[in-house]
Tab-separated table of C-alpha atoms in Angstrom:
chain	number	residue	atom	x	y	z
A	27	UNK	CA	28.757	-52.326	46.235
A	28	UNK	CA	32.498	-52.908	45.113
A	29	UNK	CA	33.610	-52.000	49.210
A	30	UNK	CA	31.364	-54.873	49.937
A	31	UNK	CA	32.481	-57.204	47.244
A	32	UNK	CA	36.337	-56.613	48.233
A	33	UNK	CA	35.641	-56.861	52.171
A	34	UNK	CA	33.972	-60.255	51.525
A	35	UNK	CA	36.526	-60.854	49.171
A	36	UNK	CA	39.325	-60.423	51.296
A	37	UNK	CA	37.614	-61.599	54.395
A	38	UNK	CA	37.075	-65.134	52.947
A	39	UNK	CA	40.515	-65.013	52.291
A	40	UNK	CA	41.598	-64.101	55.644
A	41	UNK	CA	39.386	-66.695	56.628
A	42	UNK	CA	41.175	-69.273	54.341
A	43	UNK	CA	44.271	-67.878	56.324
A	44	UNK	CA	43.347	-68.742	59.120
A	45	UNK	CA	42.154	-72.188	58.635
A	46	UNK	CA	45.368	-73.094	57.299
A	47	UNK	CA	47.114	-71.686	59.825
A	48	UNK	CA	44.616	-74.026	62.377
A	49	UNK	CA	45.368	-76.958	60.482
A	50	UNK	CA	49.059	-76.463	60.611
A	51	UNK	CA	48.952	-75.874	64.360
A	52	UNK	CA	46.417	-79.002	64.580
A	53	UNK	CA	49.351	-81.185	62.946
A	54	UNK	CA	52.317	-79.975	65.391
A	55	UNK	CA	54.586	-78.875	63.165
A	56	UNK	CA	57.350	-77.149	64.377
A	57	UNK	CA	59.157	-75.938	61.802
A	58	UNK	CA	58.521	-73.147	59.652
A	59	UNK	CA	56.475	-74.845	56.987
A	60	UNK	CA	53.622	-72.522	56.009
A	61	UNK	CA	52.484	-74.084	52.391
A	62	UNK	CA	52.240	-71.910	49.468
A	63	UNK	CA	48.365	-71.581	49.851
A	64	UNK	CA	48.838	-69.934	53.129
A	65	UNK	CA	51.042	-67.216	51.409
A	66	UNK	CA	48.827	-66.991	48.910
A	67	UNK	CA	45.383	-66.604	50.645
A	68	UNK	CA	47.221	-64.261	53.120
A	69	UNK	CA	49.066	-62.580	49.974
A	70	UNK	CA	45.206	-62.008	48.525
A	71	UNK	CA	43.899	-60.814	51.801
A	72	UNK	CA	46.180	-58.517	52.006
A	73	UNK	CA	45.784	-56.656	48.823
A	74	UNK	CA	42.201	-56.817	48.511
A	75	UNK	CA	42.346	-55.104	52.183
A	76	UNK	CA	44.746	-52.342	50.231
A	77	UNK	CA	41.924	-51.856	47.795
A	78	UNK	CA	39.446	-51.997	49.783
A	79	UNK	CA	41.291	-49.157	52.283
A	80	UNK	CA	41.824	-47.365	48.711
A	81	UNK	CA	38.280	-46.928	48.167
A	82	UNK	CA	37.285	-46.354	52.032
A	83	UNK	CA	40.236	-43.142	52.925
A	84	UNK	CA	39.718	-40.513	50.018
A	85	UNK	CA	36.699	-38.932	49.936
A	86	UNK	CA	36.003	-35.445	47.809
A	87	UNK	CA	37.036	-33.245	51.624
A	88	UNK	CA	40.176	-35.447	51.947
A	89	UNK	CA	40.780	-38.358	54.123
A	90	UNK	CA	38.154	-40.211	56.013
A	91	UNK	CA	39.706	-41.216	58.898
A	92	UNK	CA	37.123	-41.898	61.265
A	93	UNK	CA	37.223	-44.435	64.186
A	94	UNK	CA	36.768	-47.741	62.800
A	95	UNK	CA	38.304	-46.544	58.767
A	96	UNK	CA	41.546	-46.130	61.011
A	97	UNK	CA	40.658	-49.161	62.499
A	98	UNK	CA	40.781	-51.646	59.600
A	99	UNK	CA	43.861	-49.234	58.485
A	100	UNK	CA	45.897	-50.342	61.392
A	101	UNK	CA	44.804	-54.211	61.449
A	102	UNK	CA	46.139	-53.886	57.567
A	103	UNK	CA	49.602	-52.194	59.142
A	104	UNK	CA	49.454	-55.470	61.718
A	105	UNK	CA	48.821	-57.692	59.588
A	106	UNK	CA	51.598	-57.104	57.330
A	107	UNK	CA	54.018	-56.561	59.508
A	108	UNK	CA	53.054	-59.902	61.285
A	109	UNK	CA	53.224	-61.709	57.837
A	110	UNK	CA	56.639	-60.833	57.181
A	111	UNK	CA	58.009	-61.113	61.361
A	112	UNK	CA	56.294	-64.487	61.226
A	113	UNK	CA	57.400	-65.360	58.038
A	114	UNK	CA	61.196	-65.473	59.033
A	115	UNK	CA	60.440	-66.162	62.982
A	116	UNK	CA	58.504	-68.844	62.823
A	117	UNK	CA	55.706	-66.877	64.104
A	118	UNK	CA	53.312	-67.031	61.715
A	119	UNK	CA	50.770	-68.182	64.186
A	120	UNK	CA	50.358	-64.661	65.358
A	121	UNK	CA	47.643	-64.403	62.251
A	122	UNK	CA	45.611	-66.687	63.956
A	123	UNK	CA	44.887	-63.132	65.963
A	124	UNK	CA	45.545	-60.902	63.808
A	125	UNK	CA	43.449	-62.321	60.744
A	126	UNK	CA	40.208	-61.905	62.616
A	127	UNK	CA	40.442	-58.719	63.869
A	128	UNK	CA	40.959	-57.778	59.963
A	129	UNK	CA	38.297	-59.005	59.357
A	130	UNK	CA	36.060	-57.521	62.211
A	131	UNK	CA	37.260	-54.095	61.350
A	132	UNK	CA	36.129	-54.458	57.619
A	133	UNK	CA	32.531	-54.857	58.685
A	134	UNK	CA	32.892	-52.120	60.933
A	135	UNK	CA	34.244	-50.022	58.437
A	136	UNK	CA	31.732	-50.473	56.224
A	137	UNK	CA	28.567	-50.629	59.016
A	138	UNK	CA	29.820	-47.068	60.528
A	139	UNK	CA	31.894	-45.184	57.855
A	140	UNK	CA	31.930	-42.215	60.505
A	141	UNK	CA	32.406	-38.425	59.800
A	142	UNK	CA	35.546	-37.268	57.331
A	143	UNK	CA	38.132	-36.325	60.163
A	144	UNK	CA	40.744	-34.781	57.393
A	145	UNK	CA	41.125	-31.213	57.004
A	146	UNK	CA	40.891	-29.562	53.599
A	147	UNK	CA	44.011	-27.902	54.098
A	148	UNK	CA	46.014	-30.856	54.272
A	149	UNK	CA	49.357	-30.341	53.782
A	150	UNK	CA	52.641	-32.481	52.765
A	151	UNK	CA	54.366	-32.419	56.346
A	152	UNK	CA	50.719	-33.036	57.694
A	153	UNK	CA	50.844	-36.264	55.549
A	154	UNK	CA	54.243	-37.279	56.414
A	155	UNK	CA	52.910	-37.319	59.907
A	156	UNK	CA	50.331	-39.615	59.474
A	157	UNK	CA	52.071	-42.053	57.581
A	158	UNK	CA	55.020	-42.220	60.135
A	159	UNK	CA	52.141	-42.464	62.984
A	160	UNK	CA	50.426	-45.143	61.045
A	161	UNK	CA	53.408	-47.032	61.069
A	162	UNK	CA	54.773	-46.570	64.279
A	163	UNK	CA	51.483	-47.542	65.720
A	164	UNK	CA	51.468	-50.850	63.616
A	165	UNK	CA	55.615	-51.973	64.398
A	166	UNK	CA	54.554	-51.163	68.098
A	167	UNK	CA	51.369	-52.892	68.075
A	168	UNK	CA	53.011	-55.642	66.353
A	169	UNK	CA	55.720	-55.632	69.546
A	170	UNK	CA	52.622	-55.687	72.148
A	171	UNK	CA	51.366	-58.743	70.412
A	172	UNK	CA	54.962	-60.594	70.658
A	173	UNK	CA	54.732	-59.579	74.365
A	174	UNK	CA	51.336	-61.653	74.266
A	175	UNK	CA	53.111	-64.383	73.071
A	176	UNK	CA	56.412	-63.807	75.592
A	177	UNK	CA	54.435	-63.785	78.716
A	178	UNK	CA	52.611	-67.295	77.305
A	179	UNK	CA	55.723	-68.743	76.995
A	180	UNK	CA	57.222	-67.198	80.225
A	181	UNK	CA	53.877	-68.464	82.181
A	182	UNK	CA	54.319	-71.943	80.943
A	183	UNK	CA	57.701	-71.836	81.691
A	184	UNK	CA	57.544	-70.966	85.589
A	185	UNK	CA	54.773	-73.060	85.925
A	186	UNK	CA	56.209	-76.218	84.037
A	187	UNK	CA	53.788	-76.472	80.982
A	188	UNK	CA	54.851	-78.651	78.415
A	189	UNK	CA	52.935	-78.944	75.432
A	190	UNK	CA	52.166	-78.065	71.407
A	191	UNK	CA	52.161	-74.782	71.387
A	192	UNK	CA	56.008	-74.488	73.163
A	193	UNK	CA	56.966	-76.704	69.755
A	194	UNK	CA	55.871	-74.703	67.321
A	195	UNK	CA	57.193	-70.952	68.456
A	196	UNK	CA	60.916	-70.238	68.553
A	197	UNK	CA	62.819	-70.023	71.886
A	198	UNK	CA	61.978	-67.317	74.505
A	199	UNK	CA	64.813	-65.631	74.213
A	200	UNK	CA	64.293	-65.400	70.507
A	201	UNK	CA	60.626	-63.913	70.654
A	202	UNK	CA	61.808	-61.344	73.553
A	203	UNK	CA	64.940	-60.249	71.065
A	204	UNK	CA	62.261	-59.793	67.933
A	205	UNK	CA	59.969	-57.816	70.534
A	206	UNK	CA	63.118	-55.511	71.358
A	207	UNK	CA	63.952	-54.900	67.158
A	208	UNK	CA	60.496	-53.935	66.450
A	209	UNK	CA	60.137	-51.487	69.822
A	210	UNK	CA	63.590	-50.230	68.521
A	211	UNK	CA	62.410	-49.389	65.053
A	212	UNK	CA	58.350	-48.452	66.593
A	213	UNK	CA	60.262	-45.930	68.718
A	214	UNK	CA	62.308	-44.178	66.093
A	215	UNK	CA	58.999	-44.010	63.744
A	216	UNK	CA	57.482	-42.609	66.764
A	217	UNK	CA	60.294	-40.174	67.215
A	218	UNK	CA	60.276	-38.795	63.972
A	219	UNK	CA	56.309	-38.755	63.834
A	220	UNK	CA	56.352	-36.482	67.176
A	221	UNK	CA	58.924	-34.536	65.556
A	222	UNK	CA	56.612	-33.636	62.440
A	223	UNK	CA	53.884	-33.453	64.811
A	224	UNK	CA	55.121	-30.994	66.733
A	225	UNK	CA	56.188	-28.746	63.354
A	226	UNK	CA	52.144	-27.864	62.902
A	227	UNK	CA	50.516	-28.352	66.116
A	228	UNK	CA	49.197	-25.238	68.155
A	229	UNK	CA	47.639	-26.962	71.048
A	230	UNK	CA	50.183	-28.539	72.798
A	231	UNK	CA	48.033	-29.655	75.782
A	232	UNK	CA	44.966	-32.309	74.144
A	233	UNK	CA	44.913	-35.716	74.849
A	234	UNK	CA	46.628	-37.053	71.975
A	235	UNK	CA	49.829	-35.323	72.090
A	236	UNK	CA	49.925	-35.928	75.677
A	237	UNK	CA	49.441	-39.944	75.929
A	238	UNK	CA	51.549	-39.777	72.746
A	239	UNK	CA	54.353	-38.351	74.591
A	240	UNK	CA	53.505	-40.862	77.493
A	241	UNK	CA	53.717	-43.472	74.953
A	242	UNK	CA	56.898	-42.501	73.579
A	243	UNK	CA	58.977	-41.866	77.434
A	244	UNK	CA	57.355	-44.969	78.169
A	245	UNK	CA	59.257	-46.984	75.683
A	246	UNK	CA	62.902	-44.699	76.102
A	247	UNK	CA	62.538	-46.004	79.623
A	248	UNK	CA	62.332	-49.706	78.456
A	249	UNK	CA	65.104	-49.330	76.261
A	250	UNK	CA	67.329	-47.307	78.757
A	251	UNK	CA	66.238	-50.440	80.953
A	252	UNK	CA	66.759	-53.000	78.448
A	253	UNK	CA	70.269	-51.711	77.373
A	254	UNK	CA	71.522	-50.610	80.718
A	255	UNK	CA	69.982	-52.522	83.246
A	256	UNK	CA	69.395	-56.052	81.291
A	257	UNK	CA	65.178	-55.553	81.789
A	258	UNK	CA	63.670	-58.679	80.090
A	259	UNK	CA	61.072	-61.061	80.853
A	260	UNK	CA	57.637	-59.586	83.610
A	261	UNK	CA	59.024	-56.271	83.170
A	262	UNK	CA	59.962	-55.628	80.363
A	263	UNK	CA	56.719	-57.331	78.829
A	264	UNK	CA	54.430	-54.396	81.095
A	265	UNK	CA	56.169	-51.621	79.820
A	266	UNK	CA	55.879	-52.996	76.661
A	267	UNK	CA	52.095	-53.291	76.920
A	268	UNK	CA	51.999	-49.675	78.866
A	269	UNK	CA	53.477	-48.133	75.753
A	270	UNK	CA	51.150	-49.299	73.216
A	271	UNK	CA	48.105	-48.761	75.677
A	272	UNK	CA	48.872	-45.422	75.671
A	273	UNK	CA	49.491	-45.267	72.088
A	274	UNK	CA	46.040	-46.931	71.701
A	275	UNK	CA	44.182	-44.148	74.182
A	276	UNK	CA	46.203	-41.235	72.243
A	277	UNK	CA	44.764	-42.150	68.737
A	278	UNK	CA	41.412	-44.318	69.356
A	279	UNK	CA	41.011	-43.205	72.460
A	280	UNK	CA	40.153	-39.244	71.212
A	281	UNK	CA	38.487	-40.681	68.225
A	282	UNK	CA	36.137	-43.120	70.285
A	283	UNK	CA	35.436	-39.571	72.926
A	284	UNK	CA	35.114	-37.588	69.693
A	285	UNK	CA	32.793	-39.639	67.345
A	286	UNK	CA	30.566	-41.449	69.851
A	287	UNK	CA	30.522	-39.257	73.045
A	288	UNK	CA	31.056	-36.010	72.138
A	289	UNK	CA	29.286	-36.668	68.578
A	290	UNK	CA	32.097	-34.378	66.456
């Protein structure tokens, strides 16, 4: 009963979030003037999400970290991450995405609670590596959503397209520099989660490691590219969404095979 009291909780003020957010975008402001009740409903949100996620993950085996728990655990990553990029970006408008997919995941959480995917024998390094995979995954997610936002703005751009939106995000080039910073500090997490990975694993050949290690060239490639060749713009927004695709079929892409094909 108190999972469903703090998921409606925190959902209604997600919701509040978001319809602040609206509003703001409704009145074409173009400055970075998100009121205080904005940070506060999204402040709220936020850490009735945490609580909630406190009382979802431990169970008496260990973690549960079944499809859609690890679900609403990354859309928590996302969303704070997104708070504080849009906070001093004037991107805050990205929670009009990321807010509802919070939400979403909540009720899914609690609708299909899944099996406990955590090992007894969990050990220290074992945690390290999920922490530094939780947040690589979120920075990097975080960066695929920016590239969202970077191909709107380079669409409208080639094609003319004037209008309220183009006021209220920052310039281009501004959006496509942020997108770079966070791939830059997603790829290091990523590095060092690989690293600690690598430290326990004995099969060296399942699907995770290996779109993990896709993921991860996949983003060296756009940096080597970014840093040596000057990629930016089309390409460098594909790569950018090839990386955290992969990312996306390494983790949830097992889990969704394992839990609801395969039935393990």
């Amino acid at each position: 009963m108190n999972q469903i009291l703090l998921a409606i909780a925190s959902g209604m003020f997600y919701l509040l979030a978001t319809l602040l957010l609206a509003l703001q975008f409704k009145q074409n402001r173009p400055e970075n003037q998100v009121t205080k009740s904005h940070l506060f409903s999204t402040a709220v949100a936020l850490l009735l999400h945490a609580l909630l996620l406190g009382s979802l993950l431990p169970v008496s085996q260990g973690i549960n970290l079944s499809f859609f728990n690890s679900l609403t655990l990354f859309a928590w990553v996302i969303a704070l991450v997104g708070l504080v990029v849009g906070l001093s970006n004037r991107l805050e408008f990205i929670g009009l995405i990321i807010f509802p997919i919070c939400i979403v995941s909540m009720i899914l959480a609690l609708t299909f609670p899944g099996p406990v995917t955590r090992p007894v024998d969990f050990t220290l390094l074992l945690d390290i590596h999920v922490l530094l995979s939780i947040v690589a995954y979120g920075i990097l997610s975080s960066a695929a959503l920016l590239a969202l936002v970077l191909a709107l703005q380079d669409y409208q751009l080639h094609h003319h397209i004037t209008g309220r939106l183009g006021n209220l995000l920052p310039p281009l080039l501004s959006v496509e520099r942020l997108m770079f910073q966070l791939i830059m500090a997603g790829f290091g997490t990523l590095t060092l989660a690989l690293i600690t990975g690598f430290m326990f694993t004995t099969d060296w050949f399942n699907h995770k490691i290996l779109f993990s290690c896709l993921a991860w060239l996949v983003f060296l490639v756009l940096l080597i590219g970014r840093y040596v060749a000057g990629w930016r713009g089309r390409k460098a927004i594909r790569w950018t969404l090839g990386g955290v695709l992969a990312l996306m079929l390494a983790f949830f892409g097992t889990k969704l095979v394992m839990e609801f094909i395969l039935s393990r």
